[in-house]
Short mmCIF file of C-alpha atoms and ligand atoms in Angstrom, two decimals:
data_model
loop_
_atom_site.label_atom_id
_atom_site.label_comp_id
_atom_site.label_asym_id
_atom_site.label_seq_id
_atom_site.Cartn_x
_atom_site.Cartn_y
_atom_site.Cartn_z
CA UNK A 17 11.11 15.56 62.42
CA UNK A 18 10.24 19.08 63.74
CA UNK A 19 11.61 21.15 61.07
CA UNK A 20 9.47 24.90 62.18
CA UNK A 21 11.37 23.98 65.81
CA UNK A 22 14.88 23.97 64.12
CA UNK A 23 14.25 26.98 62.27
CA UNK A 24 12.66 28.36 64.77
CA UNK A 25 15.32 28.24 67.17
CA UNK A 26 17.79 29.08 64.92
CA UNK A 27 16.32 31.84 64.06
CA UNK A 28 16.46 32.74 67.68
CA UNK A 29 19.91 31.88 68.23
CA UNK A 30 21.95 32.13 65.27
CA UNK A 31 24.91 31.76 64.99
CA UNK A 32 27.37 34.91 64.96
CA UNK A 33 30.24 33.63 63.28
CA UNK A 34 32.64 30.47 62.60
CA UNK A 35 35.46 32.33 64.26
CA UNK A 36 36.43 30.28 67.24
CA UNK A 37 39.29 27.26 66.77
CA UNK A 38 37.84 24.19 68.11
CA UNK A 39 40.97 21.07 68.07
CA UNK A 40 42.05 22.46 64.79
CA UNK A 41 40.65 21.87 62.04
CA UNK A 42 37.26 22.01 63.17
CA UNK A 43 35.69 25.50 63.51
CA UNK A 44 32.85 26.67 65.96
CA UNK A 45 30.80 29.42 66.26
CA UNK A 46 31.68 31.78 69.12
CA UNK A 47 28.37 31.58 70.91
CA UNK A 48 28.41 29.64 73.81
CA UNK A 49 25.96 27.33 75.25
CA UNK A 50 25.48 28.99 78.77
CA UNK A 51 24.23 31.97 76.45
CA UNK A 52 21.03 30.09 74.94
CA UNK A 53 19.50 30.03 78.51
CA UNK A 54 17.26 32.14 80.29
CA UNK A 55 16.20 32.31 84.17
CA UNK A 56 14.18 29.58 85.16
CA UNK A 57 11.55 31.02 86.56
CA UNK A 58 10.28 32.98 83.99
CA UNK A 59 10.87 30.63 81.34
CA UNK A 60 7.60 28.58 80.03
CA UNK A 61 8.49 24.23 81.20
CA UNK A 62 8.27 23.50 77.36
CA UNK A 63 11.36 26.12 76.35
CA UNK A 64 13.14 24.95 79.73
CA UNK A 65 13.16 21.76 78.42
CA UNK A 66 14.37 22.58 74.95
CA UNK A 67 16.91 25.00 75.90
CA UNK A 68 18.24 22.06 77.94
CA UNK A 69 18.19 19.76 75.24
CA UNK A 70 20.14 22.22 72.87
CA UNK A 71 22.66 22.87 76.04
CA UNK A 72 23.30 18.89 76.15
CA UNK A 73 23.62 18.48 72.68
CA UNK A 74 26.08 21.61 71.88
CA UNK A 75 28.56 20.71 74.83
CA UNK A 76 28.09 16.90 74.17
CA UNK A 77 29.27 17.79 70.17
CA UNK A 78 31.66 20.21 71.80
CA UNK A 79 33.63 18.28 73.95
CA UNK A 80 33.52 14.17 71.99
CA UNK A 81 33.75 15.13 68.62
CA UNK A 82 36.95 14.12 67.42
CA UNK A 83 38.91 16.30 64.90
CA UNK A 84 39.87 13.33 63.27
CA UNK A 85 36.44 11.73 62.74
CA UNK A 86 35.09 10.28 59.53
CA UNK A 87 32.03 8.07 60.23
CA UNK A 88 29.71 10.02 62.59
CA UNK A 89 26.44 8.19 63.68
CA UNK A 90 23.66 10.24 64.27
CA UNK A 91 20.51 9.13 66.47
CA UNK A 92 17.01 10.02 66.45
CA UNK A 93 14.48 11.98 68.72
CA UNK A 94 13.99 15.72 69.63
CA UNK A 95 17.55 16.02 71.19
CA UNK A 96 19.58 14.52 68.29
CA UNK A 97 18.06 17.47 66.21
CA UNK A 98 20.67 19.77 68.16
CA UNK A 99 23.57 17.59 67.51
CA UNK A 100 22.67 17.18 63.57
CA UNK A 101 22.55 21.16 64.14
CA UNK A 102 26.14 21.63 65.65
CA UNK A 103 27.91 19.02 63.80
CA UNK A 104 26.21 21.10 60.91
CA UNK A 105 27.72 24.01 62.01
CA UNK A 106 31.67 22.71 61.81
CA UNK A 107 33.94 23.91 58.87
CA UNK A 108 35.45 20.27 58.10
CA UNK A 109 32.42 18.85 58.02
CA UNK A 110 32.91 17.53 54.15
CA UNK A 111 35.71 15.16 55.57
CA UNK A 112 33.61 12.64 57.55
CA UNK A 113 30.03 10.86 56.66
CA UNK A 114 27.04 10.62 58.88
CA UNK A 115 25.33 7.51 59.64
CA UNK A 116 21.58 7.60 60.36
CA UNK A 117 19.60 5.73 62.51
CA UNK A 118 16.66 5.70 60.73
CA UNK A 119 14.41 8.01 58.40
CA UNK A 120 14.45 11.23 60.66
CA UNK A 121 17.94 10.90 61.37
CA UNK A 122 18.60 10.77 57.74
CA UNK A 123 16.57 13.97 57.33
CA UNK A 124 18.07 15.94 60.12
CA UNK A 125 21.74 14.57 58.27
CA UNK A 126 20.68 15.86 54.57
CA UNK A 127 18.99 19.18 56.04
CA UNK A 128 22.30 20.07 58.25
CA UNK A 129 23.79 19.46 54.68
CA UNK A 130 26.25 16.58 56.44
CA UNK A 131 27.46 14.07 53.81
CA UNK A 132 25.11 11.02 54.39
CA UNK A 133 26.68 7.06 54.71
CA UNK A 134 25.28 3.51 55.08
CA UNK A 135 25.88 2.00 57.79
CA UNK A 136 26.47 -1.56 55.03
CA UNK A 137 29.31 1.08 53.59
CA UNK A 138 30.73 2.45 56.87
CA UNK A 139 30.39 -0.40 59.56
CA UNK A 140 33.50 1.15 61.96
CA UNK A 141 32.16 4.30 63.23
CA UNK A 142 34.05 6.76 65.07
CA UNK A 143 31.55 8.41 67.50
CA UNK A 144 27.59 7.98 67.69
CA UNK A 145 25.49 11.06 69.47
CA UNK A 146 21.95 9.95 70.42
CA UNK A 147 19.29 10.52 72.72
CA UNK A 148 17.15 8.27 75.66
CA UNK A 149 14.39 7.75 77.18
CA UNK A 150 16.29 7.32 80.45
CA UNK A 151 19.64 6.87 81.64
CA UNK A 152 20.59 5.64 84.93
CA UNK A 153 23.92 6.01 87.16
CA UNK A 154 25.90 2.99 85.05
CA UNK A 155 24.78 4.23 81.37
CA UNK A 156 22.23 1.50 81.27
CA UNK A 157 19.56 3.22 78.98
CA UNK A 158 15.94 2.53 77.73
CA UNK A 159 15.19 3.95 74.15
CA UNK A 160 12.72 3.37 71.60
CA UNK A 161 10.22 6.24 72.10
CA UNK A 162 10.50 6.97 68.51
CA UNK A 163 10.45 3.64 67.62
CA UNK A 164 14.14 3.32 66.16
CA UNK A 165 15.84 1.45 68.58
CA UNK A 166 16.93 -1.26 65.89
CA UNK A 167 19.18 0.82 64.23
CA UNK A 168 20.40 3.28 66.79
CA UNK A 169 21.41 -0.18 68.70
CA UNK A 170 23.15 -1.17 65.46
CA UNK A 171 25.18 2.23 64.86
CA UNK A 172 25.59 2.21 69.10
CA UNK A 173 27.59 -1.17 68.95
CA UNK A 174 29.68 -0.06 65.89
CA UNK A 175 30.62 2.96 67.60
CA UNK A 176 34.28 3.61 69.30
CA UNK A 177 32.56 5.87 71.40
CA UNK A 178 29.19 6.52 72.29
CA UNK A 179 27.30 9.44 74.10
CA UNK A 180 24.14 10.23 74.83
CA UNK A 181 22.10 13.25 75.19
CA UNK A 182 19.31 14.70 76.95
CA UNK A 183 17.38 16.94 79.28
CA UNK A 184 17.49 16.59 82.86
CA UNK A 185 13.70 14.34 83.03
CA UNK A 186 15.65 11.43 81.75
CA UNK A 187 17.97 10.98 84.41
CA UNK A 188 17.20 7.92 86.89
CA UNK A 189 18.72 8.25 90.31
CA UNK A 190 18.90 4.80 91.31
CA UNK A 191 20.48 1.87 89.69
CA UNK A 192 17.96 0.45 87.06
CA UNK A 193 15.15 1.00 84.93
CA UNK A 194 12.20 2.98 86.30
CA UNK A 195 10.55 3.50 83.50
CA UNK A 196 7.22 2.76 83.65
CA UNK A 197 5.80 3.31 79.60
CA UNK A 198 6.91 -0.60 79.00
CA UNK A 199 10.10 -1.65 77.60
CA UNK A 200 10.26 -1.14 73.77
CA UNK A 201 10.57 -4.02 71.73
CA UNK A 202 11.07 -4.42 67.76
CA UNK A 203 9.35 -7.89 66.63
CA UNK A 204 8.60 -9.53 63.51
CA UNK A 205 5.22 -8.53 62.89
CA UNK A 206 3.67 -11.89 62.17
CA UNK A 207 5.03 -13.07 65.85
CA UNK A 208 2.99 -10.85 67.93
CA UNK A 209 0.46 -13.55 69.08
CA UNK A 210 3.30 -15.90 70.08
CA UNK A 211 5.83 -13.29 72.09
CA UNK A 212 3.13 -11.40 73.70
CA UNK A 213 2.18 -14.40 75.88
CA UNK A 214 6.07 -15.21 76.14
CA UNK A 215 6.57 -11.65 77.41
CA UNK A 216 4.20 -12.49 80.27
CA UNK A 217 5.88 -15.33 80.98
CA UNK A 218 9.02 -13.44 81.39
CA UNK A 219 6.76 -11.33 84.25
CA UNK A 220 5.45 -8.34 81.85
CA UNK A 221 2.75 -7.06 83.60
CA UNK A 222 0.93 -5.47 80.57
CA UNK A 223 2.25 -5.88 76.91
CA UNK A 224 0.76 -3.37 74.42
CA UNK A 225 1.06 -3.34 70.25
CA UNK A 226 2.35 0.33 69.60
CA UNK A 227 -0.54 1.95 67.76
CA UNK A 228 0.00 4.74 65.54
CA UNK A 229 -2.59 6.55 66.98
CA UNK A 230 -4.53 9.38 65.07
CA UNK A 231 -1.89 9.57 62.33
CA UNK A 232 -2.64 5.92 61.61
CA UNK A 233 -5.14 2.78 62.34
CA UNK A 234 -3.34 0.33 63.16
CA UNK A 235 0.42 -0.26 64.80
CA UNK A 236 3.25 1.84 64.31
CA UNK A 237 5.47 0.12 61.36
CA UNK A 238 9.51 1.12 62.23
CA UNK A 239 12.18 1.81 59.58
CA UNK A 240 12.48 -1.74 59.08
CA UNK A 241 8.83 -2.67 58.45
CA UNK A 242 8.47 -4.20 61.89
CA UNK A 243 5.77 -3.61 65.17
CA UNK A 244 6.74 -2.64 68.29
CA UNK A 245 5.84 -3.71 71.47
CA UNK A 246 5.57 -1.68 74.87
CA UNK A 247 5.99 -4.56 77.59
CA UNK A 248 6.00 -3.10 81.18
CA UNK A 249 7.96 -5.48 83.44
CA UNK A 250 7.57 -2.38 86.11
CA UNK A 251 10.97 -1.08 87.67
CA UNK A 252 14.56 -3.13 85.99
CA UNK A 253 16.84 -3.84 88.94
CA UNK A 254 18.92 -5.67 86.06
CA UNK A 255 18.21 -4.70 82.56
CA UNK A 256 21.27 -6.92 81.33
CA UNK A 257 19.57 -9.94 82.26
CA UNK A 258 16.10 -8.94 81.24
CA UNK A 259 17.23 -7.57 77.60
CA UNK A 260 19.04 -11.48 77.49
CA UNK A 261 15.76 -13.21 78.14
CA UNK A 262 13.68 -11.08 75.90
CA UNK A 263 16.56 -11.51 73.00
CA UNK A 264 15.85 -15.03 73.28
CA UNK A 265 12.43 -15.41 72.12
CA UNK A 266 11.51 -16.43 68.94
CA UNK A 267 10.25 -13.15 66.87
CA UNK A 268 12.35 -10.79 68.91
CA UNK A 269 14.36 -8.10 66.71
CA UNK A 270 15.76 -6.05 69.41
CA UNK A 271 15.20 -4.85 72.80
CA UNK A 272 15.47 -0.54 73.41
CA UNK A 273 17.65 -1.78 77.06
CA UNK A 274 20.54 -0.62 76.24
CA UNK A 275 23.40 -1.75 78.75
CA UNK A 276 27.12 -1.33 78.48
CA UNK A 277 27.39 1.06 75.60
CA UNK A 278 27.50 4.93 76.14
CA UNK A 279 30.25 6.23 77.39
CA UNK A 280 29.05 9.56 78.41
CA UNK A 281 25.71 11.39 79.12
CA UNK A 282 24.80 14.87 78.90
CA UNK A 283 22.01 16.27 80.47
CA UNK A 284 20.73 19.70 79.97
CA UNK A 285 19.85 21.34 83.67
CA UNK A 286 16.62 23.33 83.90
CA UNK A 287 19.28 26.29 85.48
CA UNK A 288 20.98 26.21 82.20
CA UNK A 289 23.81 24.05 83.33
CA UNK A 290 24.67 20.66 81.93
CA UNK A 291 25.78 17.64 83.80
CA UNK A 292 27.87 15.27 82.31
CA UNK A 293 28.08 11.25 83.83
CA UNK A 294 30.88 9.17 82.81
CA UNK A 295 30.83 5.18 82.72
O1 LIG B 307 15.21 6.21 71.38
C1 LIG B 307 14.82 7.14 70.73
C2 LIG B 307 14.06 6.97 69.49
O2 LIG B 307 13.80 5.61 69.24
C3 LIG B 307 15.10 8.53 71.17
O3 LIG B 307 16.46 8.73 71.15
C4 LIG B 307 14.55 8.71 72.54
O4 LIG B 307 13.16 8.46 72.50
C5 LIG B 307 14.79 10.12 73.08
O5 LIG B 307 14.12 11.04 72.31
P1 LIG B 307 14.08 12.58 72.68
O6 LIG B 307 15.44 13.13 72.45
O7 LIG B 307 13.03 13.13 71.75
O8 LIG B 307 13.65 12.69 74.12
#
């Protein structure tokens, strides 16, 4: 989690007050999103991209969250760190729990001083915010890139309603998966040497062991003590069908396709704007 860029940016755009109704009982602050933008020409690509990540998030909190709500799943990534921000910023926000999607959700939930739940406690959740890696036309989605796509799949199936958010490079024009890093893929660790192979089989042109890089030898190790593989199977005309066949195999956890589950999508525009796709 990148606490200096939350304080940073609040420090840049905080708040003015909690004065504006919002589907009574839920209070926002007057300040609106449109506001947190700049022109986007003289604006540096890396604060483009994060303005347009907080402009997703805000409206996405905005306009979904129900006043009624009282299980609230929260995802992971760089984008989710708005939403933990805004739903931090409602008045009622001692009546509902937040469920997190791994260990830097559950920061961002304790740090935006949300009431934190377990998903074992709270297995009917209301509405689940959470980022991707891409999103084409139908809501099919890839995630993974921060290696919790176990449990934001878990809290995105036991969600009533589920919307995604993110800035306007994650949007695929065509129908399908163009993403091109590999398909993330939780496994068993000891199973590696059986499902790579398999995941060739299935067509996977390269299959790769996600490496922790220079903050550790070795793989990355997710939230559930597991290895992840990157398996690129090039450009997903059906990523239904290919998350079936990869469910199948023997060592499998969970795929990051994610097909038939979010709702909505917000994107944050480079001009500032945010678009919104429906299912
Ligand atoms: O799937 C995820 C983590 O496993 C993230 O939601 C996804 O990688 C998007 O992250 P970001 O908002 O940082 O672009």
């Amino acid at each position: 989690m990148n606490i200096s860029r939350v304080i940073a940016v609040r420090s840049l755009f905080t708040p003015r007050s909690f004065t504006k109704s919002f589907r009574f009982p839920i209070l926002f602050p007057t300040q609106s999103v449109s506001s947190l933008t700049t022109s986007a020409q003289s604006t540096p690509m890396s604060s483009l991209v994060e303005q347009a990540k907080k402009a997703a998030a805000y409206q996405a909190v905005d306009e979904n969250f129900p006043a009624t709500a009282k299980v609230v799943g929260i995802g992971s990534g760089s984008t989710v760190v708005y939403v933990a921000e805004r739903i931090g910023q409602l008045s009622n926000k001692d009546s509902f729990v937040c469920i997190p999607t791994g260990f830097q959700s559950k920061q961002l939930i304790i740090d935006n001083g949300l009431q934190l739940g377990a998903i074992e406690q709270f297995p009917e959740i209301d509405i689940a915010f959470d980022g991707a890696d891409e999103v084409d036309p139908a809501l099919n989605l890839i995630k993974g890139g921060g290696a919790c796509l176990f449990q934001e799949k878990l809290v995105a199936v036991s969600a009533k309603k589920f919307v995604v958010v993110a800035d306007y490079r994650k949007k695929s024009d065509s129908l399908g998966i163009q993403w091109t890093q590999g398909v993330p893929i939780e496994i068993v660790p000891n199973s590696y040497a059986k499902v790579i192979p398999d995941l060739k089989k299935l067509g996977a042109k390269t299959v790769n062991i996600r490496q922790g890089g220079s903050a550790k030898a070795g793989p990355v190790i997710t939230d559930n003590n597991n290895f992840l593989l990157d398996a690129d199977f090039g450009a997903i005309k059906d990523p239904k069908a290919l998350h079936d066949q990869i469910k199948a195999l023997v060592g499998v956890v969970e795929t990051g396709l994610f097909t038939e589950m979010a709702s909505k999508s917000y994107f944050g525009e480079q001009d500032g704007k945010v678009n919104v796709w429906s299912a």
